[in-house]
Coordinates of C-alpha atoms in Angstrom, one line a residue:
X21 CA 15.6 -15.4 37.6
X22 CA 17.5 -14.8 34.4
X23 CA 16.4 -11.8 32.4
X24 CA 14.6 -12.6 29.4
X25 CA 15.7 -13.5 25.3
X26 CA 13.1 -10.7 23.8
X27 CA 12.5 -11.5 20.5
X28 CA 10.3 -8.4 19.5
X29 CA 10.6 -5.5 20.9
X30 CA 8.4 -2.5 19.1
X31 CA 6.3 0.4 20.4
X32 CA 3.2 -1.9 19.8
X33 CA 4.5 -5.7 20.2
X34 CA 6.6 -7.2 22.9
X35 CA 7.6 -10.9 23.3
X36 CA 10.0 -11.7 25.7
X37 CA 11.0 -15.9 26.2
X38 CA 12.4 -17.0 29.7
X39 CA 14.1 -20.2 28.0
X40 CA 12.2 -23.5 29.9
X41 CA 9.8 -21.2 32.1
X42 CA 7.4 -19.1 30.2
X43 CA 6.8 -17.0 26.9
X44 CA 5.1 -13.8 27.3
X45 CA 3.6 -11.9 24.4
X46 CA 2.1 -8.3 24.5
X47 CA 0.5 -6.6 22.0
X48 CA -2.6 -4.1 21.5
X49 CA -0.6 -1.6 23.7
X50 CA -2.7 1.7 24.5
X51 CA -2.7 4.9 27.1
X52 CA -5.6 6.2 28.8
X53 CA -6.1 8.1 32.0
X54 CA -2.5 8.1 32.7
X55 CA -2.7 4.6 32.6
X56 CA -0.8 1.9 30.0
X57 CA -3.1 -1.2 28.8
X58 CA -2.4 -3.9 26.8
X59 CA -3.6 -7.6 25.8
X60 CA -1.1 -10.2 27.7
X61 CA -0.7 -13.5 27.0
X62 CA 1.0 -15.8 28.9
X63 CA 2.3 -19.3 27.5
X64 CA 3.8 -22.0 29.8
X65 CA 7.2 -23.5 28.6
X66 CA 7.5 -25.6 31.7
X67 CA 8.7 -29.3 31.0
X68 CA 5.5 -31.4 31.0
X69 CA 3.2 -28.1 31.2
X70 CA 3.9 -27.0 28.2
X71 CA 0.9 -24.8 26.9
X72 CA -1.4 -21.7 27.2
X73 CA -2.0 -20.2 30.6
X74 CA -4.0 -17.1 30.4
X75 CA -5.0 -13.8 27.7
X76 CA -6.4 -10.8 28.8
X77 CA -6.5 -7.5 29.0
X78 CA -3.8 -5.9 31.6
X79 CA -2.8 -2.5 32.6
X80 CA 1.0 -2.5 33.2
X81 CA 0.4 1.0 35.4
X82 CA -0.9 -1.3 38.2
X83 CA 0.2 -3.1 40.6
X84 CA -3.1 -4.4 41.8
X85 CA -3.5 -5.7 38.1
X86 CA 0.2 -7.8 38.8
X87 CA -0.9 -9.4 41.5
X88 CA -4.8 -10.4 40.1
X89 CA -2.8 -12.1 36.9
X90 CA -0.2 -13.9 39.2
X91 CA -3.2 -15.1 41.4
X92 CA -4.8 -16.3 37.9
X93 CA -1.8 -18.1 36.7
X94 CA 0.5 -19.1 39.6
X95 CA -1.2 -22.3 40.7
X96 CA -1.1 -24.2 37.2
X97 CA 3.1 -23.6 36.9
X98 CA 3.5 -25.1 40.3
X99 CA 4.7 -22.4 41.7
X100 CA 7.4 -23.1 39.3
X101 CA 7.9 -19.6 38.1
X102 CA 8.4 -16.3 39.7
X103 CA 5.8 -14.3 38.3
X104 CA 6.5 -11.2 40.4
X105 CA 9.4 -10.9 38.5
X106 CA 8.5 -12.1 35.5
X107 CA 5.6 -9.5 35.6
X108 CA 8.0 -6.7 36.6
X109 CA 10.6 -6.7 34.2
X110 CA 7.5 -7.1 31.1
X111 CA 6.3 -3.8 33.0
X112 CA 9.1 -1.6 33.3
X113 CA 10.3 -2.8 29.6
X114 CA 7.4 -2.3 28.1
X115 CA 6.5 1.6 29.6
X116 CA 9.8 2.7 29.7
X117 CA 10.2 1.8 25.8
X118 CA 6.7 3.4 25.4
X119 CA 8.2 6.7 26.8
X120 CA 11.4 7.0 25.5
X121 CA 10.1 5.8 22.1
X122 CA 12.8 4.8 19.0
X123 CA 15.7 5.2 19.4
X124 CA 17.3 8.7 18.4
X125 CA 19.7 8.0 14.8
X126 CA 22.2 9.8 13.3
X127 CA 21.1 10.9 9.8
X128 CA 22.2 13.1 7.3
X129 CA 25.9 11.9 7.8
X130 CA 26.6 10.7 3.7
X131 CA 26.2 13.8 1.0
X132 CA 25.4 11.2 -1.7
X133 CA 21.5 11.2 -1.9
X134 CA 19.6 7.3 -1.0
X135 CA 17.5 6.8 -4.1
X136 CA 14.1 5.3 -3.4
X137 CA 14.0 1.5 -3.3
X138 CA 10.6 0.1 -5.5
X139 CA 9.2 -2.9 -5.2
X140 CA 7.6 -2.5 -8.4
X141 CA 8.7 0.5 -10.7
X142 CA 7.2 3.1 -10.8
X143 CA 4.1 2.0 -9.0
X144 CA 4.8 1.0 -5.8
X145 CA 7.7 1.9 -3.6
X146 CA 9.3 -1.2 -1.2
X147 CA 8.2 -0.9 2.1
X148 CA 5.8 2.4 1.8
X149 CA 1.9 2.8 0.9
X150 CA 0.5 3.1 -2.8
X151 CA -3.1 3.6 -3.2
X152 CA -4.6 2.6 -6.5
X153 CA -7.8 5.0 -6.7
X154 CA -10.5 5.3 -8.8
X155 CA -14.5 5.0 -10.6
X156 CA -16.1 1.4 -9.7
X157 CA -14.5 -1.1 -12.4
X158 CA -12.2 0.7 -13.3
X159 CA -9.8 -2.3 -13.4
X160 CA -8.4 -0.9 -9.8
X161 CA -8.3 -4.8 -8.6
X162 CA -7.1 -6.3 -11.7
X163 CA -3.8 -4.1 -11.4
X164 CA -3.6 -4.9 -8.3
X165 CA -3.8 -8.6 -9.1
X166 CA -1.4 -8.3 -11.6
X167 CA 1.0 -6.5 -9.6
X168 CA 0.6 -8.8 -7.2
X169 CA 1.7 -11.5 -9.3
X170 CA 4.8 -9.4 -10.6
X171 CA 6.4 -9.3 -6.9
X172 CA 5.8 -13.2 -7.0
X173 CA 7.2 -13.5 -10.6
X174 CA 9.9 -10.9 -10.9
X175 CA 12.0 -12.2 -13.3
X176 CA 9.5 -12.9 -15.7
X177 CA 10.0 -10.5 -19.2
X178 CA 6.5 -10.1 -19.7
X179 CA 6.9 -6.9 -17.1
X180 CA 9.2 -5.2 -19.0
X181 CA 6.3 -5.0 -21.9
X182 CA 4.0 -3.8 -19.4
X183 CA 6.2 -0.8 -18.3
X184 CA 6.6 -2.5 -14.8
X185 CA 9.7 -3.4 -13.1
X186 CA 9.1 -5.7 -10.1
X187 CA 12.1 -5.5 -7.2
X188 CA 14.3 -8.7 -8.3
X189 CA 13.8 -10.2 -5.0
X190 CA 11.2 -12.2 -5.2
X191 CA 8.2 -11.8 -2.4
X192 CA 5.2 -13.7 -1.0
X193 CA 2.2 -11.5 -1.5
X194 CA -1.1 -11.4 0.4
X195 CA -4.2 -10.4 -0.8
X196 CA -6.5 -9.1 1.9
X197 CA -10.5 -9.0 0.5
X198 CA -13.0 -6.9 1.6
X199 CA -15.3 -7.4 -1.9
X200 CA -14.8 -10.0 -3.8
X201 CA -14.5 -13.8 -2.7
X202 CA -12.0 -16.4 -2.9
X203 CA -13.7 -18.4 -6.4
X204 CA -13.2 -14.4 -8.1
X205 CA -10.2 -14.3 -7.4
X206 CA -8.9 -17.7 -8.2
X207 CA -10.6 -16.6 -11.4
X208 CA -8.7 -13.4 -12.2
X209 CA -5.4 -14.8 -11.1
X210 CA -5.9 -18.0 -13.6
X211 CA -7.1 -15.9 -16.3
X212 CA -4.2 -13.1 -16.0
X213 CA -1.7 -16.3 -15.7
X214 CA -3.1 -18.3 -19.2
X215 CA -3.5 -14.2 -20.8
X216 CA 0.0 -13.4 -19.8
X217 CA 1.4 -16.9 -20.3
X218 CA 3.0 -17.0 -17.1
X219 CA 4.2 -20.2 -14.9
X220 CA 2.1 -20.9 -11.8
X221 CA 1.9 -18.7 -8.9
X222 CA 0.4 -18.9 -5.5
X223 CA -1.0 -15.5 -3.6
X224 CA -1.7 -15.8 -0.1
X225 CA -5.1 -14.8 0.1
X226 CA -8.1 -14.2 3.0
X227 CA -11.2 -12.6 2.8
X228 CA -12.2 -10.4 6.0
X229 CA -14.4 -8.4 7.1
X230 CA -12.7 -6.3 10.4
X231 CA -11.0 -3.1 10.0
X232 CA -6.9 -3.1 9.9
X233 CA -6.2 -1.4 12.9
X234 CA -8.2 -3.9 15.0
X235 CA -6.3 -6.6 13.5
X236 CA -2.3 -5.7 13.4
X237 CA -1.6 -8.4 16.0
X238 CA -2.9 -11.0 14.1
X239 CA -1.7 -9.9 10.6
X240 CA 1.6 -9.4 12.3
X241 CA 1.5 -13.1 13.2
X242 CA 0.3 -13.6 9.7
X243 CA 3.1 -11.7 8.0
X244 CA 6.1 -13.6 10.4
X245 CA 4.3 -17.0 10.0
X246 CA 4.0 -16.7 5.9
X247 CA 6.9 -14.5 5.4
X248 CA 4.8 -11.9 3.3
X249 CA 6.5 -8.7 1.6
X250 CA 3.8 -7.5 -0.2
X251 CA 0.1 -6.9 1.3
X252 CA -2.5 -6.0 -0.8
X253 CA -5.7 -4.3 0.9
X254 CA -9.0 -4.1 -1.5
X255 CA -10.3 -1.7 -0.4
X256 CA -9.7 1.0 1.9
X257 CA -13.3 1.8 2.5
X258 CA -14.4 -1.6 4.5
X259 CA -10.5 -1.7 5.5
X260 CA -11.0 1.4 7.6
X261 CA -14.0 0.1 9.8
X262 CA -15.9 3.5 9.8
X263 CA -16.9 6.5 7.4
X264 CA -14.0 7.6 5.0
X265 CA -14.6 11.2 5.5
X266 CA -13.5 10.8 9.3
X267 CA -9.3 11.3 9.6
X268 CA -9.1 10.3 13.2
X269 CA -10.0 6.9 11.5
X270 CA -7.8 7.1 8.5
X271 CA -4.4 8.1 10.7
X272 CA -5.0 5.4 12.5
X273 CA -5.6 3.2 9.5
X274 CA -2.3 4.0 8.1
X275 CA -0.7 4.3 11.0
X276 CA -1.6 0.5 11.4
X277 CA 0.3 -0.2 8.7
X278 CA 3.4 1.7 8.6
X279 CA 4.0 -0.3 12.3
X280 CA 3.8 -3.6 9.5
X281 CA 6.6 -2.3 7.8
X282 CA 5.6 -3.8 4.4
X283 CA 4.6 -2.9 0.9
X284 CA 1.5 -2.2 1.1
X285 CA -0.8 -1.2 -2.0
X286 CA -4.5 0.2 -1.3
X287 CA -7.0 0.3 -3.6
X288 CA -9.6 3.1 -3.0
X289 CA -12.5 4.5 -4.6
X290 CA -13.3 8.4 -6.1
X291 CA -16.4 10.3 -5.2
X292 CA -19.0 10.2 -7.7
X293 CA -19.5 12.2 -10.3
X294 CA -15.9 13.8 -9.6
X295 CA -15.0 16.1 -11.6
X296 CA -11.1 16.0 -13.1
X297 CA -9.6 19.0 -10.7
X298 CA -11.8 16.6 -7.8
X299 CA -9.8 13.6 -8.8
X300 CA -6.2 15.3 -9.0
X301 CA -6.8 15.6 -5.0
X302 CA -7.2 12.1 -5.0
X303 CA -9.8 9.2 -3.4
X304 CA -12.5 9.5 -1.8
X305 CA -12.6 10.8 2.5
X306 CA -10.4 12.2 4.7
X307 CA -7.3 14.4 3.5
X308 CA -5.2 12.2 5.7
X309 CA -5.4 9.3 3.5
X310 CA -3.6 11.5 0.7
X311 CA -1.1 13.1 2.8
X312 CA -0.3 9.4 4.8
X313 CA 0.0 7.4 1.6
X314 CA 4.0 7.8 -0.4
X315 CA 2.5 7.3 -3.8
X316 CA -1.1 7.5 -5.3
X317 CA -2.1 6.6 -8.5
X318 CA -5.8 7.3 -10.2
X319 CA -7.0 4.3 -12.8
X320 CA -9.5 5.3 -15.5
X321 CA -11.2 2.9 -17.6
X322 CA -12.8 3.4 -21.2
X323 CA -14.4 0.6 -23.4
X324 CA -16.5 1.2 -26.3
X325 CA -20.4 -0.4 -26.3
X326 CA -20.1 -4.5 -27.1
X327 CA -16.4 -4.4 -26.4
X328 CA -14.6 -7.4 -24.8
X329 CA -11.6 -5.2 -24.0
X330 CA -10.9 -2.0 -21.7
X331 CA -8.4 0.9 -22.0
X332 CA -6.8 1.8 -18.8
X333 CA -5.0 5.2 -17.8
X334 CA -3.0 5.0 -14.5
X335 CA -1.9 8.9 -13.4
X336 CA 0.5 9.6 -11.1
X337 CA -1.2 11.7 -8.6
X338 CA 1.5 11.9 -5.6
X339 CA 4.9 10.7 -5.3
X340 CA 6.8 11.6 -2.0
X341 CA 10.5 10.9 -3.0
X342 CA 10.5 11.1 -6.1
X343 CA 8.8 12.9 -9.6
X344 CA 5.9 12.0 -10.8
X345 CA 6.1 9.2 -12.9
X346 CA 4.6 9.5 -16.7
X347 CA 1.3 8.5 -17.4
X348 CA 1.1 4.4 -18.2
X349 CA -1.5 2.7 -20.8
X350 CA -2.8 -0.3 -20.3
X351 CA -4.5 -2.9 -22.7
X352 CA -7.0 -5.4 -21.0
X353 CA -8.5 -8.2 -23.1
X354 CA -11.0 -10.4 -22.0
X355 CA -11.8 -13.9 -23.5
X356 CA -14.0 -17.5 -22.5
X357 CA -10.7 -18.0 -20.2
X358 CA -7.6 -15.4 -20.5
X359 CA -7.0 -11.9 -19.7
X360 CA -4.4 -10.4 -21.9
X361 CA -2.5 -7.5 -20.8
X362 CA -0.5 -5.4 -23.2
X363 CA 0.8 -1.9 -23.3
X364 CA -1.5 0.3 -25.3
X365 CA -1.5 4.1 -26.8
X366 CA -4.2 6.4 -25.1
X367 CA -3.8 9.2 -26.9
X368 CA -6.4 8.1 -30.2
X369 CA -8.8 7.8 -26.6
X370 CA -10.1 11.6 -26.3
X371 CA -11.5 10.7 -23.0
X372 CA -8.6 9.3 -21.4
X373 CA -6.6 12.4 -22.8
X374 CA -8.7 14.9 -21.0
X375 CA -7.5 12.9 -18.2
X376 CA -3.7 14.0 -18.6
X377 CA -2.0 17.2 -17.0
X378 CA -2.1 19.9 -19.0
X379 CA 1.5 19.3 -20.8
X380 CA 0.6 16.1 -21.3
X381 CA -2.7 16.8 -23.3
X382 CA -0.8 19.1 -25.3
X383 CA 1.9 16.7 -26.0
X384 CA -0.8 14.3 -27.2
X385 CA -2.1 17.0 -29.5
X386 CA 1.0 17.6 -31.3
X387 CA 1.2 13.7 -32.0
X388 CA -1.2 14.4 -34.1
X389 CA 0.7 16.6 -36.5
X390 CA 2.3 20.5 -36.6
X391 CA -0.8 23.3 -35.6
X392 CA -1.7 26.6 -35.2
X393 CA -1.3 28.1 -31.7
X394 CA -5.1 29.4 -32.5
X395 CA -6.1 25.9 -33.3
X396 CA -3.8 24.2 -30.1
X397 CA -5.8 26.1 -27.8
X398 CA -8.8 25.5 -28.8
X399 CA -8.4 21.9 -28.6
X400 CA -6.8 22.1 -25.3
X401 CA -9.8 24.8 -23.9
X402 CA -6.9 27.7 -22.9
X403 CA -6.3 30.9 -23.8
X404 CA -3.5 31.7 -25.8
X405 CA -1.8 33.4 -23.3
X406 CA -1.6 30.3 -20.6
X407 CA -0.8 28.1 -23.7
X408 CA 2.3 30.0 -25.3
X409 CA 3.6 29.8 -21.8
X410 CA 3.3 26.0 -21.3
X411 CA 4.5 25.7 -25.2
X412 CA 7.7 27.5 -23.9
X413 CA 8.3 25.3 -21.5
X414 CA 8.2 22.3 -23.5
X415 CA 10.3 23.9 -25.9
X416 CA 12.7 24.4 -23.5
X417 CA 12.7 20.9 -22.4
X418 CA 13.5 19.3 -25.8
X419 CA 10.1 18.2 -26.9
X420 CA 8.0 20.8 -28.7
X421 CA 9.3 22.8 -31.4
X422 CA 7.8 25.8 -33.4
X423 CA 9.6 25.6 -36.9
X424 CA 6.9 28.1 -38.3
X425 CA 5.7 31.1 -36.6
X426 CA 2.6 30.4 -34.7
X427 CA 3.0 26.6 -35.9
X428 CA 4.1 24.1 -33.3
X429 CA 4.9 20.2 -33.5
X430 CA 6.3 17.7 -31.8
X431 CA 10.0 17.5 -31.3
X432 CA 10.9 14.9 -28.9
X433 CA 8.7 11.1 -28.7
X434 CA 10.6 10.0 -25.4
X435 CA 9.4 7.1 -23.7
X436 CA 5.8 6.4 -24.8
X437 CA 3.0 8.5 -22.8
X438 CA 1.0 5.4 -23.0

């Protein structure tokens, strides 16, 4: 026999096509006891037997295993097909790949520095996992939505208002559901679409209830089959198929995804009653969860009593490549049958400023017109000492200035803190 076309070949997925004869497919790949197991299935490509033969588990350590599937399958190909062969060369591909693992590459050959591709600035970098994190309706889902819908829409200006900056490449997103249903979020995604005025827009959505790493095969199929970019997971809790606190769980979770090789953006949950130094180590569980994701943002919400609207403070908690991103306000508006979204000034919200690091909340406080270092610190609930340091600091960046002894203001705007 000829050797095999293989069209995937990765340290969890193998297909491998003998043109005419048969297609084989292998994925859920795992070791124990020495041994290598996997789920097989077998697809006849025979002229006139076209179809499925057999799936199963297999262990491609044994050769008692080979010759149980071949007595399985062999009768209803005719004979047609070697399958000792066939069976052979899946093995040896499949546990010497296993072994050897990726290939070896040659990095660090070019000085100039690879700057970190984003398929949404500065939320979510391409190809890496975000998680969105924070206090039950916090408006966690509606961002996600909505950025969603920018990796969908990329070219449309409204983004630029928002202080997003979707990849120009435009993506097919999928929405996987573990809380909602489908008629919510039909809803959310017409009202954002009529409060945003934007054209129409399709998500690929599907509610579930398994955990990820049980289901990568499928969702792999899923991801080739719809050509999805962007998956969106709400939320990680359900996701992970077990308690959060456990980190065997939560490797594995991410670990699942990273082998999808897609944007992926989590939204997560925070302990309750978490306190603001409990937050800054962000969501709730396992540390491995922080330490697995590239970029982790916290959402809080604030909305006076009979309000139809919400304030909404996303904090840039982790970044792995890149600084820390400035704090972003957003605006949500609610009506009979639109959302509207605008950019929006947190710092008239005291409790979203007590949210902010501590530069940032002194910052805000300068807005608000030139003060005493004894009044600063009050405000800002530090000694004098720990504040005249931080002061410094901004001074030397360019944005606080102390024109009066023991009076500081603000020097320097920038880009809006909202």
């Amino acid at each position: 026999m000829n050797e095999p076309f293989v069209e995937s070949q990765q340290l969890e997925y193998f297909i491998l096509t003998w043109p005419g004869l048969t297609r084989i497919e292998v994925d859920r790949i795992y070791e124990e006891r020495n041994h290598t197991y996997c789920e097989l299935t077998a697809t006849s490509l025979l002229p006139g037997l076209e179809g499925h033969l057999h799936q199963a588990t297999f262990n491609l350590s044994s050769t008692a295993a080979r010759r149980t599937l071949i007595k399985a399958i062999e009768t209803r190909t005719q004979d047609m097909i070697e399958w000792d062969e066939v069976l052979e060369y899946t093995c040896k591909l499949i546990l010497e790949s296993r072994r050897s693992g990726n290939p070896i590459l040659e990095v660090g050959l070019e000085d100039e520095r690879v700057e970190t591709p984003y398929a949404i600035y500065p939320i979510s970098p391409q190809r890496k996992r975000t998680i969105i994190f924070g206090d039950g309706s916090s408006g966690k889902s509606y961002l996600t939505l909505l950025l969603c819908i920018a990796a969908q829409l990329p070219e449309d200006s409204v983004w630029k208002k928002l202080g997003l900056s979707p990849n120009p490449q435009y993506v097919n997103a999928l929405y996987l559901d573990y809380e909602e249903d489908e008629d919510e979020i039909k809803d959310r995604i017409a009202r954002l679409r009529r409060g945003l005025g934007l054209p129409a827009v399709i998500l690929k959505y599907q509610s579930r209830a398994q955990a990820i790493a049980d289901s990568v095969p499928e969702l792999r199929r899923q991801i080739m089959r719809e050509n999805i970019g962007l998956i969106a997971v709400d939320s990680i809790g359900p996701a992970l198929g077990g308690d959060p606190n456990d980190n065997a769980l939560a490797i594995r979770f991410m670990n699942s995804l990273r082998s999808l090789d897609r944007t992926t953006i989590l939204v997560d949950h925070i302990g309750k009653h978490a306190d603001n130094k409990l937050r800054a180590k962000g969501p709730i569980g396992g540390v491995y969860k922080f330490n697995l994701a590239r970029s982790i943002w916290e959402v809080r919400r604030f909305q006076e009593t009979d309000e139809n609207e919400i304030k909404v403070l996303l904090i840039h908690r982790k970044s792995n490549n890149s600084r820390l991103s400035r704090p972003i306000g957003l605006r949500f508006m609610f009506d009979n049958n639109a959302t509207k979204v605008e950019r929006t000034d947190i710092h008239d919200v005291p409790q979203l400023v007590e949210a902010l690091s501590v530069r940032d909340r002194i910052l805000s406080y300068l807005r608000q017109g030139p003060i005493s270092l004894q009044d600063l610190a009050i405000k800002a609930g530090m000694s004098e000492t720990h504040l005249s340091k931080e002061l410094s600091h901004l001074k030397k960046q360019g944005k606080a200035v102390n024109p009066k002894r023991g009076e500081w203001g603000l020097a320097w705007m920038g880009e809006d803190n909202s």
